[in-house]
Coordinates of C-alpha atoms in Angstrom, one line a residue:
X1 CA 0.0 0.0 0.0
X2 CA 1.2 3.4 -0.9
X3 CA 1.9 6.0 2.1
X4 CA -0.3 8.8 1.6
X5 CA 1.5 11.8 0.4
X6 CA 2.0 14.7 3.2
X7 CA 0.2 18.1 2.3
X8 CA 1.0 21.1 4.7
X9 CA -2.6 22.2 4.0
X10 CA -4.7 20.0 6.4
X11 CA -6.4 20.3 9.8
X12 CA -3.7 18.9 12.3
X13 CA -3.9 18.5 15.9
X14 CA -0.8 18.0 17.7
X15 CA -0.2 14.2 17.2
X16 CA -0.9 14.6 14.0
X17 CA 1.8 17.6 13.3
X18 CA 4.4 15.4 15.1
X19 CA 3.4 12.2 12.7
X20 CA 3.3 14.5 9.5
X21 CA 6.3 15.9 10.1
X22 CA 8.5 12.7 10.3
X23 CA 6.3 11.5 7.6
X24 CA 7.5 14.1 5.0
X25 CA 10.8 13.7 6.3
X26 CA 10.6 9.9 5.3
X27 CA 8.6 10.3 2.2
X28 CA 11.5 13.2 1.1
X29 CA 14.3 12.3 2.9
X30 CA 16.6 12.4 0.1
X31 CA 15.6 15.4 -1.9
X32 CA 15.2 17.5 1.5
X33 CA 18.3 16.4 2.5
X34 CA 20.2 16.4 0.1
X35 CA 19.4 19.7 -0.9
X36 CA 19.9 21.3 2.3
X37 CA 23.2 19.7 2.7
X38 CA 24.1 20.8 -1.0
X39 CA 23.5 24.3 -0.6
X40 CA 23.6 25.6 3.0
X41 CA 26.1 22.3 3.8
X42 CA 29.3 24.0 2.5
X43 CA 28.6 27.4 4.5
X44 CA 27.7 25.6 7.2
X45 CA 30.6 23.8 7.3
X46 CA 33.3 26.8 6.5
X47 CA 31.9 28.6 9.4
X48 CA 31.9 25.2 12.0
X49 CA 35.5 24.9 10.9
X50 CA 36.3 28.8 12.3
X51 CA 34.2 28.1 15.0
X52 CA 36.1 25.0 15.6
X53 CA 38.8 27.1 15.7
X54 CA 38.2 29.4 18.0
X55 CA 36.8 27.1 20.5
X56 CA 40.5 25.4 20.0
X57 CA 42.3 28.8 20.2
X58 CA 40.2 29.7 23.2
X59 CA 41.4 26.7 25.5
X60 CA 45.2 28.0 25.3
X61 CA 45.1 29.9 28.0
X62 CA 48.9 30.8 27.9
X63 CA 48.7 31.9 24.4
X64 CA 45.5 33.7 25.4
X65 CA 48.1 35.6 28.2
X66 CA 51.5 36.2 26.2
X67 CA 49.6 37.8 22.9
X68 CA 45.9 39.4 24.5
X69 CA 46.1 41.8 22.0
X70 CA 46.5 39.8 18.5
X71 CA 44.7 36.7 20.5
X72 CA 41.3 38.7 20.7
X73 CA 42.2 40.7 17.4
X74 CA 41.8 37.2 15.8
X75 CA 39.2 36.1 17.6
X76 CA 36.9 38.9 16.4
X77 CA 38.0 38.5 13.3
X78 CA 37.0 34.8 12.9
X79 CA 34.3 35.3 15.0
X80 CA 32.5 38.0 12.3
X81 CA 33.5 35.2 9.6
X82 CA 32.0 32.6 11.1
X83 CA 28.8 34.4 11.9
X84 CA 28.6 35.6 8.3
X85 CA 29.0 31.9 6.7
X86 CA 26.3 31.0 9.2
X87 CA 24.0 33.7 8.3
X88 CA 24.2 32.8 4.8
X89 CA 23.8 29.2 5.6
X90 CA 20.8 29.7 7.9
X91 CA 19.5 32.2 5.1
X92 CA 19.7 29.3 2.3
X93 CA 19.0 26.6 4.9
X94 CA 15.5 28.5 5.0
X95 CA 15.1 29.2 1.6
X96 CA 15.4 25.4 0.7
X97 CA 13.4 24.1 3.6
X98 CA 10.1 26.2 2.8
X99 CA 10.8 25.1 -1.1
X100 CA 10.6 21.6 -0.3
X101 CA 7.5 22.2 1.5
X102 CA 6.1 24.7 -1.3
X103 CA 6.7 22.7 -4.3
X104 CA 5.6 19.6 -2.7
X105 CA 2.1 21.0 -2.2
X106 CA 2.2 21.5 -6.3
X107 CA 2.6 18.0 -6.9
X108 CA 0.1 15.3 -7.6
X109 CA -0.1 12.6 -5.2
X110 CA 2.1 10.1 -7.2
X111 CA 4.7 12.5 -8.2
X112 CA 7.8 12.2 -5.8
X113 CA 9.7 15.5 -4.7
X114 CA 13.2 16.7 -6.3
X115 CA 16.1 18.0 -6.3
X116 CA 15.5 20.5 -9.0
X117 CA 11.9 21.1 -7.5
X118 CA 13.8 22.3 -4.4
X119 CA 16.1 25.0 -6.5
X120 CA 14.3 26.2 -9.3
X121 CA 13.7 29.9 -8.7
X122 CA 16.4 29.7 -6.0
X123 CA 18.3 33.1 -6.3
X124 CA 14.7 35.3 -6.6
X125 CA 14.2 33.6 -3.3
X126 CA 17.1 33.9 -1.6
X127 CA 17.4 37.3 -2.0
X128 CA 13.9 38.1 -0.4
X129 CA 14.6 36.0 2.5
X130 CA 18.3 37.3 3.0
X131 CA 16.4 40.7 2.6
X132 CA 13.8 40.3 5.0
X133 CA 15.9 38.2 7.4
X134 CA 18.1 41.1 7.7
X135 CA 15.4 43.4 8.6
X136 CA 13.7 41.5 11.0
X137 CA 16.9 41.3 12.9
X138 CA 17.7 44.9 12.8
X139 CA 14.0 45.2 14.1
X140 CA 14.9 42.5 17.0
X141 CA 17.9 44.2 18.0
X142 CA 16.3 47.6 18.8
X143 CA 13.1 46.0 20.5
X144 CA 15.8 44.3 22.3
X145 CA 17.7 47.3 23.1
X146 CA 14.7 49.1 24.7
X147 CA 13.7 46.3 26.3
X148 CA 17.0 46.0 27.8
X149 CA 16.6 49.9 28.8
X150 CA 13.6 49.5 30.6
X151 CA 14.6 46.7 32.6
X152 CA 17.9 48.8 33.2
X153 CA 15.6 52.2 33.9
X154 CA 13.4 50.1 36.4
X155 CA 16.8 48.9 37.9
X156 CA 17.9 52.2 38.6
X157 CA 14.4 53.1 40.1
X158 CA 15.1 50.0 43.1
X159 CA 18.0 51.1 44.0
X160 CA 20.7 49.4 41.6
X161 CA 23.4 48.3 43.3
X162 CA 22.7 49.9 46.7
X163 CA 22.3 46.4 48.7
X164 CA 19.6 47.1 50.4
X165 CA 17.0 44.6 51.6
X166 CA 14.2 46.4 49.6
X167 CA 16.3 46.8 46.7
X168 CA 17.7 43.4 46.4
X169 CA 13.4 41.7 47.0
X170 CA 12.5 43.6 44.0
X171 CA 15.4 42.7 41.7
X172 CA 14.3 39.1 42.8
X173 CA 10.7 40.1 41.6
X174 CA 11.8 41.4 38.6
X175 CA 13.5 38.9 37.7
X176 CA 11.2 36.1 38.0
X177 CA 8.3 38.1 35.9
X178 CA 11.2 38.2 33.4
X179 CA 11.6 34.4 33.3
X180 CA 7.7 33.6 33.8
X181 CA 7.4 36.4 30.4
X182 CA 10.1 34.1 29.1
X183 CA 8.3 31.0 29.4
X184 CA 4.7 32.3 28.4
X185 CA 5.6 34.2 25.4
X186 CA 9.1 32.5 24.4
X187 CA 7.4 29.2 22.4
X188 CA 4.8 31.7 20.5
X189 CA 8.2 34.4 19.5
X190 CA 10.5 31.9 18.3
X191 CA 7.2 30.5 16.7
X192 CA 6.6 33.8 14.6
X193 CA 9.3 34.8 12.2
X194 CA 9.9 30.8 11.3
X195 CA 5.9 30.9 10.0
X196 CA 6.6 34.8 9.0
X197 CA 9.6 33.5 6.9
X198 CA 7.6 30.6 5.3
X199 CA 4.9 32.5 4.3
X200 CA 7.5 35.9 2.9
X201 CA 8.7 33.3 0.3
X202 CA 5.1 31.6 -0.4
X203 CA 3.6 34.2 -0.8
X204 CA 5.9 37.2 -1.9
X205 CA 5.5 39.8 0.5
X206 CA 7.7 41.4 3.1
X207 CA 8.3 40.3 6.3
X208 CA 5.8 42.8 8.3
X209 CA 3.0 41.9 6.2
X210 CA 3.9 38.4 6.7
X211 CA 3.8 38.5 10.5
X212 CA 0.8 40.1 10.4
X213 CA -0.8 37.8 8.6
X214 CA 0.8 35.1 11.4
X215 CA -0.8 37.1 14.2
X216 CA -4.6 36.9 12.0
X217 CA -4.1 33.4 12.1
X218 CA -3.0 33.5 15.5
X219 CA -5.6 35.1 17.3
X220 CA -7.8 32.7 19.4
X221 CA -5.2 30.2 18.8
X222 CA -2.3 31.1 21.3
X223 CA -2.5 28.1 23.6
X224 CA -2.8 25.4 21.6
X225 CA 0.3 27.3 19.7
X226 CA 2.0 27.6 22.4
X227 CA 1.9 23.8 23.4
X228 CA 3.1 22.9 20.0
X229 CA 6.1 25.2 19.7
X230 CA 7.2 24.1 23.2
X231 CA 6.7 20.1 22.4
X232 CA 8.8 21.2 19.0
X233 CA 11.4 23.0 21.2
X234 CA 11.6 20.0 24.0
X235 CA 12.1 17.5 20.7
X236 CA 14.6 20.1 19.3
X237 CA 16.3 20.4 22.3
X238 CA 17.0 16.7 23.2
X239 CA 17.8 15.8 19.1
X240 CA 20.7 18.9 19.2
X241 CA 21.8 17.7 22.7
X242 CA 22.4 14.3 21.7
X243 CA 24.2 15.5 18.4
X244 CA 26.5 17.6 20.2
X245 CA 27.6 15.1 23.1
X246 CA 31.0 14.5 21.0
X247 CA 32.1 17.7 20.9
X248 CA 31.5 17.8 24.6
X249 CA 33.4 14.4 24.5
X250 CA 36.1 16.0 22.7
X251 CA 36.5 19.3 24.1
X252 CA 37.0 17.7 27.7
X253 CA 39.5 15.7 26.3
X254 CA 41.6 18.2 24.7
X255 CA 41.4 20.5 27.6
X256 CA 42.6 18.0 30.0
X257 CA 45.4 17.1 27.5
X258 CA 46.5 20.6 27.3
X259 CA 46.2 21.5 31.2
X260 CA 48.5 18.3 32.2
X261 CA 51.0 19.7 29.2
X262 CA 50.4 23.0 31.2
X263 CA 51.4 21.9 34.4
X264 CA 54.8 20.1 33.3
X265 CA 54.3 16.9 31.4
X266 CA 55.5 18.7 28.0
X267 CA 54.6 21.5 25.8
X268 CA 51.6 22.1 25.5
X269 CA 49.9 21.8 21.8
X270 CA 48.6 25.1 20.9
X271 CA 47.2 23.9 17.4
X272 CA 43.3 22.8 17.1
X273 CA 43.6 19.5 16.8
X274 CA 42.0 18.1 13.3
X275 CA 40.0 15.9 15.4
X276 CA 37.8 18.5 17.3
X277 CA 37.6 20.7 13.8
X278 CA 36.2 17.2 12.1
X279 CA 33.7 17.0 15.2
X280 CA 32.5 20.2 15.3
X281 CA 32.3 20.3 12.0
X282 CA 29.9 17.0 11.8
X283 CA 27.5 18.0 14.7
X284 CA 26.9 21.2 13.6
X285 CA 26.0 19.2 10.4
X286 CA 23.8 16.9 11.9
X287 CA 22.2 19.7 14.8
X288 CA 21.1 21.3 11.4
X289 CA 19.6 17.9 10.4
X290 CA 17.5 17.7 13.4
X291 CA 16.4 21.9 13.6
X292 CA 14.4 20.6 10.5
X293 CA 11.9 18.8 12.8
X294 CA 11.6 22.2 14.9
X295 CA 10.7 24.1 11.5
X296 CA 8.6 21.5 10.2
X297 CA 6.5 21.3 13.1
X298 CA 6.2 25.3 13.3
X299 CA 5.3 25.5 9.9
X300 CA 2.8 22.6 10.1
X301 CA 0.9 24.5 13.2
X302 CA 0.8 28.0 11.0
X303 CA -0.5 25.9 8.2
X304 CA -3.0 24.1 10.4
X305 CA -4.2 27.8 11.7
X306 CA -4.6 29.1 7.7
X307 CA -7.1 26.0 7.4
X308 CA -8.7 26.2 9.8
X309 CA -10.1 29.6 8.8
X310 CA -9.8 29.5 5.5
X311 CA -10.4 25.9 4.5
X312 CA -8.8 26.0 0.9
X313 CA -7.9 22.7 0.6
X314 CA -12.3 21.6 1.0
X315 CA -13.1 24.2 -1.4
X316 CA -10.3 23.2 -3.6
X317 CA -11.6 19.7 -3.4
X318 CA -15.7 21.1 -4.1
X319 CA -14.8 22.8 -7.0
X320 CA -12.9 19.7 -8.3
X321 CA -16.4 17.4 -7.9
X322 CA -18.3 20.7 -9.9

């Protein structure tokens, strides 16, 4: 029997998200794969391989001493590199992941999803989503910023730093509101500009109109959003722990090589060593692999919202019977 083909536009509860996305990850494991690993894999990996580096420069501490100067002169420098390889990774990584999911939806139930399905019209998208990407985070940053000022103005208004008793039960108050905004409205932001992106390259538009068609959808629904993002994060979370428990492996092993070099048992490598790079440079590979599941899933509980009020794919299917 044939496995029915996954459609983003259906009414989902939350078991079936979870089951639809693995599904489409099974039925396309090769084309979304292998696309993602063909086009964001080789950014992806130039900026792992600087960050590998810099975690290795990092543990020297007595080259970190003798050259301060050049030390964190380099490490800026490979720093704003690697960040800049994983932007455009990210950027392409998102770009390919929404076309898989877009061109799939085109298809006819029989016709399997390709490579070539995932980058036609590539560079058109790219742009719009590098475009918008960029905005949205210059946007972030200065909500962030005055955020970060009014926490720092209502700081001031305590007392700041003058120990007292009073001072000091407030700063405890604040916070805990802070962590309890955190984990009421956290799930639902990091929810927003994946299904903002998704639906800037579906359907053309910028990323303000996109998010505030996100919020349209959103309204009524926050709970039951919320419960889903979180469940995506949990699974994210575990999948990217697991990934990364040899560089943990690694790292401690390197560290405790150099310290007992350190301390008189030899000279002490200051070179990263290739192994650590390779590591690094593989679970950031595969901690990419598994994020998929966290988009997926968001994008699958936006899409479940847009059907729910707009039920496109039952009129879709009425005008086929007429």
């Amino acid at each position: 029997m044939t496995e029915q083909k996954i459609y983003y536009r259906k009414v989902r509860d939350l078991g079936g998200i979870f089951s639809a996305t693995f599904a489409f990850i099974k039925q396309n494991f090769k084309p979304f794969f292998g696309s993602l690993l063909f086009l964001a894999g080789p950014f992806f990996i130039v900026g792992s391989a600087i960050s590998a580096y810099m975690v290795g420069s990092s543990m020297t501490f007595t080259k970190m001493v003798q050259h301060m100067e050049s030390f964190y002169g380099k490490l800026l420098v490979s720093y704003f590199f690697s960040m800049m390889f994983i932007l455009i990774g990210i950027t392409i990584y998102n770009v390919i992941l929404n076309k898989n999911l877009i061109e799939n939806e085109k298809l006819q139930s029989h016709e399997p999803l390709t490579i070539n399905h995932s980058i036609s019209g590539f560079f058109g998208d790219f742009w719009r989503v590098l475009g918008n990407m960029i905005l949205l985070g210059l946007v972030s940053v200065v909500a962030f910023v005055l955020i970060a000022l009014a926490f720092g103005g209502l700081f001031a208004l305590t007392g700041g730093g003058s120990g007292n008793s009073g001072a000091i039960a407030i700063i405890v108050i604040l916070v805990i509101l802070l962590l309890v905004v955190i984990l009421l409205f956290g799930p639902v932001l990091s929810f927003i500009p994946i299904a903002a992106m998704f639906v800037c390259q579906r359907d053309r538009i910028n990323i303000f109109a996109a998010i505030k068609k996100v919020f349209y959808y959103l309204k009524g629904n926050f709970w039951m959003t919320w419960v889903i993002s979180f469940v995506a994060i949990i699974c994210y979370s575990v999948m990217g722990f697991i990934v990364q428990i040899p560089v943990l492996i690694i790292t401690l092993i390197t560290t405790f090589s150099r310290t007992r070099s350190s301390i008189g048992y030899g000279e002490a490598d200051e070179s990263t060593p290739l192994l650590l790079v390779a590591v690094i440079i593989i679970s950031s590979l595969l901690s990419y692999a598994v994020m998929s599941v966290y988009y997926l899933m968001t994008i699958y509980q936006y899409t479940n919202l847009e059907e729910k009020k707009e039920g496109s794919s039952i009129i879709e299917k009425i005008n086929q019977i007429q």
